[in-house]
Structures are given as structure tokens and as C-alpha cells.
Short mmCIF file of N, CA, C and O in Angstrom, two decimals:
data_model
loop_
_atom_site.label_atom_id
_atom_site.label_comp_id
_atom_site.label_asym_id
_atom_site.label_seq_id
_atom_site.Cartn_x
_atom_site.Cartn_y
_atom_site.Cartn_z
N MET A 206 10.42 -43.23 2.29
CA MET A 206 10.69 -42.15 1.25
C MET A 206 9.37 -41.48 1.00
O MET A 206 9.39 -40.15 0.78
N ALA A 207 8.34 -42.22 0.86
CA ALA A 207 7.05 -41.61 0.44
C ALA A 207 6.63 -40.69 1.65
O ALA A 207 6.08 -39.49 1.36
N ARG A 208 6.80 -40.94 2.94
CA ARG A 208 6.52 -40.13 4.01
C ARG A 208 7.27 -38.85 3.95
O ARG A 208 6.80 -37.74 4.20
N ILE A 209 8.47 -38.90 3.57
CA ILE A 209 9.37 -37.70 3.47
C ILE A 209 8.77 -36.82 2.30
O ILE A 209 8.62 -35.59 2.61
N LEU A 210 8.33 -37.36 1.22
CA LEU A 210 7.89 -36.56 0.25
C LEU A 210 6.59 -35.83 0.52
O LEU A 210 6.48 -34.74 0.21
N VAL A 211 5.75 -36.57 1.25
CA VAL A 211 4.48 -35.96 1.60
C VAL A 211 4.78 -34.86 2.69
O VAL A 211 4.08 -33.71 2.72
N ALA A 212 5.61 -35.11 3.63
CA ALA A 212 6.06 -34.10 4.60
C ALA A 212 6.57 -32.71 4.08
O ALA A 212 6.23 -31.77 4.35
N VAL A 213 7.43 -32.99 3.06
CA VAL A 213 8.04 -31.85 2.36
C VAL A 213 6.96 -31.15 1.65
O VAL A 213 6.87 -29.93 1.61
N THR A 214 5.99 -31.95 0.81
CA THR A 214 4.97 -31.21 0.24
C THR A 214 4.05 -30.39 1.18
O THR A 214 3.75 -29.18 0.86
N MET A 215 3.69 -31.08 2.22
CA MET A 215 2.92 -30.35 3.27
C MET A 215 3.46 -29.07 3.89
O MET A 215 2.91 -28.06 3.96
N LEU A 216 4.79 -29.23 4.14
CA LEU A 216 5.59 -28.02 4.55
C LEU A 216 5.58 -26.92 3.52
O LEU A 216 5.33 -25.77 3.80
N ALA A 217 5.93 -27.26 2.19
CA ALA A 217 5.87 -26.20 1.08
C ALA A 217 4.60 -25.52 1.08
O ALA A 217 4.42 -24.38 0.91
N LEU A 218 3.44 -26.29 1.11
CA LEU A 218 2.17 -25.67 1.09
C LEU A 218 1.86 -24.72 2.26
O LEU A 218 1.31 -23.79 2.12
N LEU A 219 2.17 -25.27 3.44
CA LEU A 219 2.10 -24.58 4.61
C LEU A 219 2.90 -23.13 4.56
O LEU A 219 2.37 -22.05 4.86
N LEU A 220 4.07 -23.34 4.21
CA LEU A 220 4.96 -21.91 4.13
C LEU A 220 4.42 -21.22 2.94
O LEU A 220 4.57 -19.86 3.10
N GLY A 221 4.24 -21.75 1.90
CA GLY A 221 3.94 -21.11 0.68
C GLY A 221 2.52 -20.35 0.80
O GLY A 221 2.24 -19.56 -0.08
N GLY A 222 1.52 -20.96 1.58
CA GLY A 222 0.17 -20.66 1.54
C GLY A 222 -0.62 -21.23 0.35
O GLY A 222 -0.04 -21.62 -0.65
N CYS A 223 -1.83 -21.01 0.46
CA CYS A 223 -2.69 -21.33 -0.63
C CYS A 223 -3.23 -20.27 -1.50
O CYS A 223 -3.36 -19.30 -1.05
N GLY A 224 -3.65 -20.46 -2.59
CA GLY A 224 -4.27 -19.48 -3.37
C GLY A 224 -3.29 -18.86 -4.29
O GLY A 224 -2.01 -19.23 -4.35
N SER A 225 -3.68 -17.71 -4.82
CA SER A 225 -2.91 -16.94 -5.72
C SER A 225 -1.87 -16.00 -4.93
O SER A 225 -2.35 -15.48 -3.92
N PRO A 226 -0.73 -16.00 -5.37
CA PRO A 226 0.31 -15.13 -4.74
C PRO A 226 -0.10 -13.75 -4.89
O PRO A 226 -0.66 -13.33 -5.99
N ALA A 227 0.35 -12.76 -4.04
CA ALA A 227 0.02 -11.36 -4.34
C ALA A 227 1.01 -10.94 -5.58
O ALA A 227 2.09 -11.51 -5.55
N PRO A 228 0.58 -9.98 -6.37
CA PRO A 228 1.43 -9.58 -7.46
C PRO A 228 2.73 -9.02 -7.02
O PRO A 228 2.91 -8.25 -6.03
N ALA A 229 3.79 -9.29 -7.66
CA ALA A 229 5.08 -8.98 -7.39
C ALA A 229 5.18 -7.40 -7.73
O ALA A 229 4.74 -6.99 -8.73
N ALA A 230 6.01 -6.66 -6.94
CA ALA A 230 6.27 -5.32 -7.34
C ALA A 230 7.41 -5.35 -8.21
O ALA A 230 8.37 -6.11 -8.24
N PRO A 231 7.52 -4.38 -9.16
CA PRO A 231 8.66 -4.22 -10.10
C PRO A 231 9.95 -3.95 -9.28
O PRO A 231 9.77 -3.40 -8.14
N ALA A 232 10.99 -4.39 -9.72
CA ALA A 232 12.21 -4.19 -9.08
C ALA A 232 12.39 -2.75 -8.77
O ALA A 232 12.23 -1.76 -9.54
N GLY A 233 12.78 -2.51 -7.50
CA GLY A 233 13.06 -1.13 -6.98
C GLY A 233 11.79 -0.37 -6.57
O GLY A 233 11.82 0.76 -6.11
N GLU A 234 10.69 -0.96 -6.81
CA GLU A 234 9.48 -0.17 -6.35
C GLU A 234 9.07 -0.35 -4.95
O GLU A 234 9.17 -1.37 -4.43
N GLN A 235 8.82 0.69 -4.24
CA GLN A 235 8.55 0.57 -2.76
C GLN A 235 7.04 0.48 -2.65
O GLN A 235 6.27 1.52 -3.14
N VAL A 236 6.56 -0.55 -2.15
CA VAL A 236 5.05 -0.66 -1.93
C VAL A 236 4.65 -0.54 -0.56
O VAL A 236 5.36 -1.27 0.30
N VAL A 237 3.72 0.19 -0.19
CA VAL A 237 3.20 0.35 1.04
C VAL A 237 1.74 0.10 1.16
O VAL A 237 0.93 0.57 0.30
N ARG A 238 1.24 -0.69 2.06
CA ARG A 238 -0.06 -1.19 1.97
C ARG A 238 -0.77 -0.71 3.30
O ARG A 238 -0.26 -0.80 4.29
N PHE A 239 -2.08 -0.35 3.00
CA PHE A 239 -2.84 0.17 4.25
C PHE A 239 -4.18 -0.52 4.12
O PHE A 239 -4.84 -0.98 3.12
N THR A 240 -4.92 -0.75 5.36
CA THR A 240 -6.26 -1.18 5.56
C THR A 240 -6.94 -0.19 6.34
O THR A 240 -6.53 0.42 7.30
N VAL A 241 -8.29 0.15 5.91
CA VAL A 241 -9.23 1.22 6.54
C VAL A 241 -10.41 0.34 6.82
O VAL A 241 -11.05 -0.13 5.96
N GLN A 242 -10.83 0.53 8.15
CA GLN A 242 -12.13 -0.03 8.50
C GLN A 242 -12.89 1.12 9.38
O GLN A 242 -12.15 1.63 10.30
N GLY A 243 -14.02 1.32 9.10
CA GLY A 243 -14.88 2.32 9.90
C GLY A 243 -14.32 3.69 9.82
O GLY A 243 -14.30 4.57 10.66
N GLY A 244 -13.67 4.04 8.74
CA GLY A 244 -13.13 5.38 8.50
C GLY A 244 -11.84 5.56 9.10
O GLY A 244 -11.25 6.66 9.26
N LYS A 245 -11.06 4.63 9.77
CA LYS A 245 -9.84 4.63 10.34
C LYS A 245 -8.88 3.68 9.95
O LYS A 245 -9.21 2.58 9.57
N ARG A 246 -7.52 4.17 9.80
CA ARG A 246 -6.47 3.22 9.35
C ARG A 246 -6.23 2.12 10.47
O ARG A 246 -6.13 2.47 11.59
N THR A 247 -6.30 0.99 10.07
CA THR A 247 -6.11 -0.13 10.93
C THR A 247 -4.65 -0.92 10.68
O THR A 247 -4.30 -1.78 11.44
N ALA A 248 -4.20 -0.57 9.49
CA ALA A 248 -2.85 -1.32 9.18
C ALA A 248 -2.16 -0.33 8.18
O ALA A 248 -2.78 0.40 7.34
N GLY A 249 -0.76 -0.24 8.50
CA GLY A 249 -0.06 0.67 7.58
C GLY A 249 0.75 1.71 8.40
O GLY A 249 0.31 2.02 9.66
N PRO A 250 1.83 2.12 8.11
CA PRO A 250 2.78 2.99 8.97
C PRO A 250 2.19 4.49 9.01
O PRO A 250 1.64 5.02 8.14
N ASP A 251 2.53 5.16 10.03
CA ASP A 251 2.07 6.51 10.26
C ASP A 251 2.90 7.36 9.18
O ASP A 251 2.39 8.52 8.86
N ARG A 252 4.19 6.99 8.80
CA ARG A 252 4.86 7.89 7.95
C ARG A 252 5.77 6.91 6.97
O ARG A 252 6.18 5.83 7.45
N VAL A 253 5.65 7.34 5.65
CA VAL A 253 6.53 6.54 4.65
C VAL A 253 7.65 7.40 4.21
O VAL A 253 7.42 8.51 3.85
N GLU A 254 8.84 6.90 4.32
CA GLU A 254 10.03 7.50 3.94
C GLU A 254 10.49 7.00 2.58
O GLU A 254 10.65 5.70 2.37
N VAL A 255 10.75 7.88 1.57
CA VAL A 255 10.96 7.36 0.27
C VAL A 255 12.13 8.28 -0.13
O VAL A 255 12.26 9.33 0.05
N THR A 256 13.10 7.54 -0.87
CA THR A 256 14.24 8.11 -1.51
C THR A 256 13.77 8.91 -2.79
O THR A 256 12.98 8.41 -3.57
N HIS A 257 14.21 10.02 -2.98
CA HIS A 257 13.84 10.88 -4.25
C HIS A 257 14.21 10.11 -5.57
O HIS A 257 15.30 9.39 -5.61
N GLY A 258 13.27 10.04 -6.31
CA GLY A 258 13.43 9.34 -7.67
C GLY A 258 12.94 7.94 -7.52
O GLY A 258 12.93 7.14 -8.59
N ARG A 259 12.51 7.39 -6.41
CA ARG A 259 12.10 6.04 -6.35
C ARG A 259 10.64 5.71 -6.81
O ARG A 259 9.86 6.64 -6.63
N ALA A 260 10.33 4.78 -7.46
CA ALA A 260 9.07 4.21 -7.72
C ALA A 260 8.29 3.89 -6.45
O ALA A 260 8.85 3.20 -5.53
N VAL A 261 7.03 4.37 -6.32
CA VAL A 261 6.19 4.05 -5.14
C VAL A 261 4.92 3.65 -5.68
O VAL A 261 4.36 4.14 -6.59
N ARG A 262 4.42 2.66 -4.87
CA ARG A 262 2.90 2.24 -4.96
C ARG A 262 2.41 2.27 -3.62
O ARG A 262 2.86 1.60 -2.72
N ILE A 263 1.17 2.91 -3.44
CA ILE A 263 0.44 3.05 -2.26
C ILE A 263 -0.88 2.22 -2.56
O ILE A 263 -1.53 2.74 -3.30
N GLU A 264 -1.19 1.07 -1.72
CA GLU A 264 -2.20 0.24 -1.92
C GLU A 264 -3.14 0.33 -0.68
O GLU A 264 -2.61 0.16 0.38
N VAL A 265 -4.47 0.50 -0.85
CA VAL A 265 -5.37 0.55 0.19
C VAL A 265 -6.58 -0.27 -0.04
O VAL A 265 -7.09 -0.48 -1.16
N THR A 266 -6.85 -0.88 1.07
CA THR A 266 -8.16 -1.78 0.99
C THR A 266 -8.97 -1.21 2.10
O THR A 266 -8.67 -0.94 3.19
N THR A 267 -10.33 -0.90 1.76
CA THR A 267 -11.22 -0.20 2.76
C THR A 267 -12.60 -0.98 2.84
O THR A 267 -12.81 -1.74 1.84
N ASP A 268 -13.19 -0.73 3.92
CA ASP A 268 -14.51 -1.40 3.98
C ASP A 268 -15.78 -0.63 3.39
O ASP A 268 -16.88 -0.97 3.48
N ALA A 269 -15.44 0.55 2.82
CA ALA A 269 -16.42 1.35 2.26
C ALA A 269 -15.83 1.95 0.95
O ALA A 269 -14.62 2.33 0.97
N ASP A 270 -16.71 2.25 -0.05
CA ASP A 270 -16.13 2.96 -1.15
C ASP A 270 -15.51 4.32 -0.73
O ASP A 270 -16.15 5.14 0.11
N ASP A 271 -14.46 4.86 -1.45
CA ASP A 271 -13.84 6.19 -0.97
C ASP A 271 -12.84 6.44 -2.13
O ASP A 271 -12.98 5.89 -3.17
N GLU A 272 -12.10 7.54 -1.83
CA GLU A 272 -11.14 8.05 -2.82
C GLU A 272 -9.84 8.34 -2.11
O GLU A 272 -9.77 9.01 -1.20
N LEU A 273 -8.81 7.61 -2.69
CA LEU A 273 -7.48 7.82 -2.11
C LEU A 273 -6.80 8.97 -3.01
O LEU A 273 -6.91 9.12 -4.06
N HIS A 274 -6.23 9.88 -2.15
CA HIS A 274 -5.63 11.16 -2.55
C HIS A 274 -4.20 11.27 -2.05
O HIS A 274 -4.00 11.31 -0.87
N VAL A 275 -3.13 11.40 -2.89
CA VAL A 275 -1.75 11.77 -2.55
C VAL A 275 -1.60 13.16 -2.78
O VAL A 275 -1.49 13.59 -3.97
N HIS A 276 -1.54 13.99 -1.80
CA HIS A 276 -1.35 15.43 -2.04
C HIS A 276 0.12 15.67 -2.46
O HIS A 276 1.06 15.05 -2.17
N GLY A 277 0.26 16.82 -3.19
CA GLY A 277 1.54 17.21 -3.71
C GLY A 277 1.93 16.36 -4.96
O GLY A 277 2.64 16.92 -5.89
N TYR A 278 1.36 15.30 -5.23
CA TYR A 278 1.49 14.68 -6.52
C TYR A 278 0.15 14.60 -7.27
O TYR A 278 0.08 14.14 -8.36
N ASP A 279 -0.92 15.01 -6.63
CA ASP A 279 -2.25 14.93 -7.30
C ASP A 279 -2.55 13.65 -7.91
O ASP A 279 -3.08 13.55 -8.94
N LYS A 280 -2.28 12.65 -7.15
CA LYS A 280 -2.74 11.31 -7.59
C LYS A 280 -3.89 10.74 -6.84
O LYS A 280 -3.99 11.00 -5.54
N GLU A 281 -4.81 10.26 -7.54
CA GLU A 281 -6.11 10.04 -7.00
C GLU A 281 -6.58 8.65 -7.54
O GLU A 281 -6.24 8.30 -8.74
N VAL A 282 -7.36 7.98 -6.86
CA VAL A 282 -8.05 6.67 -7.39
C VAL A 282 -9.22 6.34 -6.47
O VAL A 282 -9.25 6.48 -5.26
N GLU A 283 -10.27 5.98 -7.27
CA GLU A 283 -11.52 5.66 -6.50
C GLU A 283 -11.33 4.24 -5.95
O GLU A 283 -10.68 3.20 -6.57
N LEU A 284 -11.73 4.00 -4.81
CA LEU A 284 -11.62 2.77 -4.02
C LEU A 284 -12.93 2.00 -3.88
O LEU A 284 -13.98 2.75 -3.58
N THR A 285 -13.08 0.83 -4.16
CA THR A 285 -14.23 0.05 -3.95
C THR A 285 -14.09 -0.79 -2.75
O THR A 285 -13.03 -1.49 -2.53
N ALA A 286 -15.14 -0.71 -1.94
CA ALA A 286 -15.07 -1.60 -0.65
C ALA A 286 -14.63 -3.03 -0.88
O ALA A 286 -15.14 -3.65 -1.83
N GLY A 287 -13.72 -3.33 -0.07
CA GLY A 287 -13.19 -4.87 -0.16
C GLY A 287 -12.25 -5.19 -1.16
O GLY A 287 -11.76 -6.30 -1.17
N LYS A 288 -11.89 -4.30 -2.19
CA LYS A 288 -10.98 -4.61 -3.10
C LYS A 288 -9.80 -3.59 -3.10
O LYS A 288 -9.94 -2.34 -2.93
N PRO A 289 -8.52 -4.12 -3.09
CA PRO A 289 -7.41 -3.20 -3.09
C PRO A 289 -7.39 -2.13 -4.21
O PRO A 289 -7.64 -2.59 -5.30
N GLY A 290 -7.05 -0.97 -3.93
CA GLY A 290 -6.88 -0.01 -4.87
C GLY A 290 -5.56 0.58 -4.85
O GLY A 290 -5.04 0.71 -3.58
N SER A 291 -4.90 1.16 -5.86
CA SER A 291 -3.53 1.73 -5.61
C SER A 291 -3.21 2.94 -6.57
O SER A 291 -3.79 2.96 -7.70
N VAL A 292 -2.33 3.69 -6.11
CA VAL A 292 -1.63 4.78 -7.03
C VAL A 292 -0.20 4.43 -7.13
O VAL A 292 0.28 3.98 -6.12
N ALA A 293 0.33 4.52 -8.18
CA ALA A 293 1.74 4.44 -8.54
C ALA A 293 2.40 5.57 -9.09
O ALA A 293 1.65 6.31 -9.92
N PHE A 294 3.56 5.92 -8.71
CA PHE A 294 4.24 7.14 -9.21
C PHE A 294 5.68 7.23 -8.92
O PHE A 294 6.18 6.34 -8.05
N THR A 295 6.31 8.06 -9.50
CA THR A 295 7.82 8.23 -9.16
C THR A 295 7.92 9.50 -8.14
O THR A 295 7.41 10.51 -8.46
N ALA A 296 8.62 9.25 -6.99
CA ALA A 296 8.75 10.31 -6.01
C ALA A 296 9.85 11.19 -6.39
O ALA A 296 10.88 11.07 -5.96
N ASP A 297 9.44 12.03 -7.22
CA ASP A 297 10.33 13.04 -7.75
C ASP A 297 10.23 14.46 -7.30
O ASP A 297 10.93 15.47 -7.72
N VAL A 298 9.26 14.82 -6.26
CA VAL A 298 9.06 16.10 -5.72
C VAL A 298 9.43 15.85 -4.20
O VAL A 298 8.61 15.13 -3.52
N PRO A 299 10.55 16.53 -3.74
CA PRO A 299 10.90 16.37 -2.34
C PRO A 299 9.87 17.11 -1.43
O PRO A 299 9.32 18.19 -1.79
N GLY A 300 9.67 16.50 -0.19
CA GLY A 300 8.95 17.19 0.76
C GLY A 300 8.04 16.28 1.67
O GLY A 300 8.28 15.04 1.55
N LEU A 301 7.15 16.79 2.37
CA LEU A 301 6.27 16.05 3.36
C LEU A 301 4.87 16.15 2.80
O LEU A 301 4.31 17.36 2.67
N PHE A 302 4.17 15.18 2.42
CA PHE A 302 2.90 15.18 1.85
C PHE A 302 1.89 14.31 2.60
O PHE A 302 2.13 13.15 2.98
N GLU A 303 0.53 14.75 2.63
CA GLU A 303 -0.51 13.97 3.26
C GLU A 303 -1.07 12.95 2.33
O GLU A 303 -1.14 13.26 1.09
N VAL A 304 -1.28 11.82 2.76
CA VAL A 304 -2.07 10.84 1.96
C VAL A 304 -3.26 10.38 2.71
O VAL A 304 -3.37 10.10 3.90
N GLU A 305 -4.36 10.71 2.10
CA GLU A 305 -5.75 10.64 2.93
C GLU A 305 -6.86 10.15 1.95
O GLU A 305 -6.66 9.85 0.71
N LEU A 306 -7.95 9.60 2.55
CA LEU A 306 -9.04 9.18 1.86
C LEU A 306 -10.10 10.48 1.82
O LEU A 306 -10.35 11.03 2.94
N HIS A 307 -10.58 10.80 0.82
CA HIS A 307 -11.33 12.08 0.78
C HIS A 307 -12.89 11.85 1.22
O HIS A 307 -13.10 12.78 2.04
N HIS A 308 -13.64 10.90 1.12
CA HIS A 308 -14.90 10.76 1.60
C HIS A 308 -15.04 10.67 3.09
O HIS A 308 -15.74 11.19 3.69
N SER A 309 -14.13 9.69 3.71
CA SER A 309 -14.16 9.49 4.99
C SER A 309 -13.28 10.54 5.83
O SER A 309 -13.44 10.74 6.98
N GLY A 310 -12.36 11.10 5.12
CA GLY A 310 -11.54 12.07 5.83
C GLY A 310 -10.26 11.39 6.54
O GLY A 310 -9.52 12.13 7.13
N ALA A 311 -10.25 10.04 6.46
CA ALA A 311 -9.15 9.41 7.09
C ALA A 311 -7.78 9.72 6.64
O ALA A 311 -7.56 9.83 5.43
N ARG A 312 -6.99 10.16 7.53
CA ARG A 312 -5.56 10.44 7.19
C ARG A 312 -4.79 9.04 7.14
O ARG A 312 -4.78 8.52 8.31
N LEU A 313 -4.18 8.60 6.13
CA LEU A 313 -3.52 7.30 6.10
C LEU A 313 -2.18 7.48 6.55
O LEU A 313 -1.72 6.65 7.45
N THR A 314 -1.37 8.42 6.03
CA THR A 314 0.03 8.55 6.40
C THR A 314 0.43 9.92 5.97
O THR A 314 -0.21 10.55 5.25
N GLN A 315 1.86 10.05 6.27
CA GLN A 315 2.61 11.12 5.60
C GLN A 315 3.66 10.41 4.80
O GLN A 315 4.21 9.57 5.30
N LEU A 316 3.69 11.06 3.61
CA LEU A 316 4.78 10.70 2.67
C LEU A 316 5.88 11.53 2.56
O LEU A 316 5.71 12.78 2.48
N ARG A 317 7.15 11.13 2.95
CA ARG A 317 8.27 12.04 3.08
C ARG A 317 9.15 11.56 1.98
O ARG A 317 9.86 10.32 2.02
N VAL A 318 9.49 12.51 1.10
CA VAL A 318 10.42 12.21 -0.02
C VAL A 318 11.67 13.06 0.26
O VAL A 318 11.58 14.33 0.19
N GLY A 319 12.93 12.38 0.41
CA GLY A 319 13.96 12.98 0.60
C GLY A 319 14.70 13.72 -0.58
O GLY A 319 14.32 13.13 -1.69
N ALA A 320 15.40 14.62 -0.47
CA ALA A 320 15.93 15.46 -1.59
C ALA A 320 17.29 14.63 -2.19
O ALA A 320 17.75 13.89 -1.52
#
């Protein structure tokens, strides 16, 4: 019985991971994560499709200080190297918008908000 308990505990730790869990997104919020290294996107989608009226959070981790900017929504946030930074907003303006880093000029993605 003790072996089974130890095995189950080890499996739970392995599957659940160690350390603090990532913060949960509010219900209905669409979260998109990006990583930038050397001024280039290394993780994250080319285009983000969002339903009109949906809550969105764009989170970026970069290896250099920069500024995240979501065009069309005029959302900006200063990014500190190695720490995730994010902008959150309601996608209430339909269209296709660029999401970029200002200092490096890196284009992260296109945000498409359906009507």
C-alpha cells in the first residue's frame, strides 16, 4: 500500500510540475503568449484570431528591455528583460492589427478581431 501511495504522489508531482503554477486566466479570457530572443519572435502564433467582444491578454517575455504595442487599441506596456509583461483589453474594434515591440522593431503577430 505504501508503494502505491509513493508512486501516486510521484506521478502527481511529475504531471503537475514543481513550483508555482502560472496564474489562471479569467473565464472567457483568451491568453496568447510570446517569447522574443535577439529581437525575433521565437514562440507564439503568426496570427491571433479573436471574436469581437472577447477579453484578450497578450503576454510577452523578451531577453531585452522593450515596449509592447498593440496597434488599433493603443495598448502599450514596458517590458523588462526576463520577466513576462502583458496587455489586457476587450477586443471591441473589428479589424486586423499589428502587435510589435517598439525598440527592437520585432513584429510579434497580427491580431484579427472578427465583426
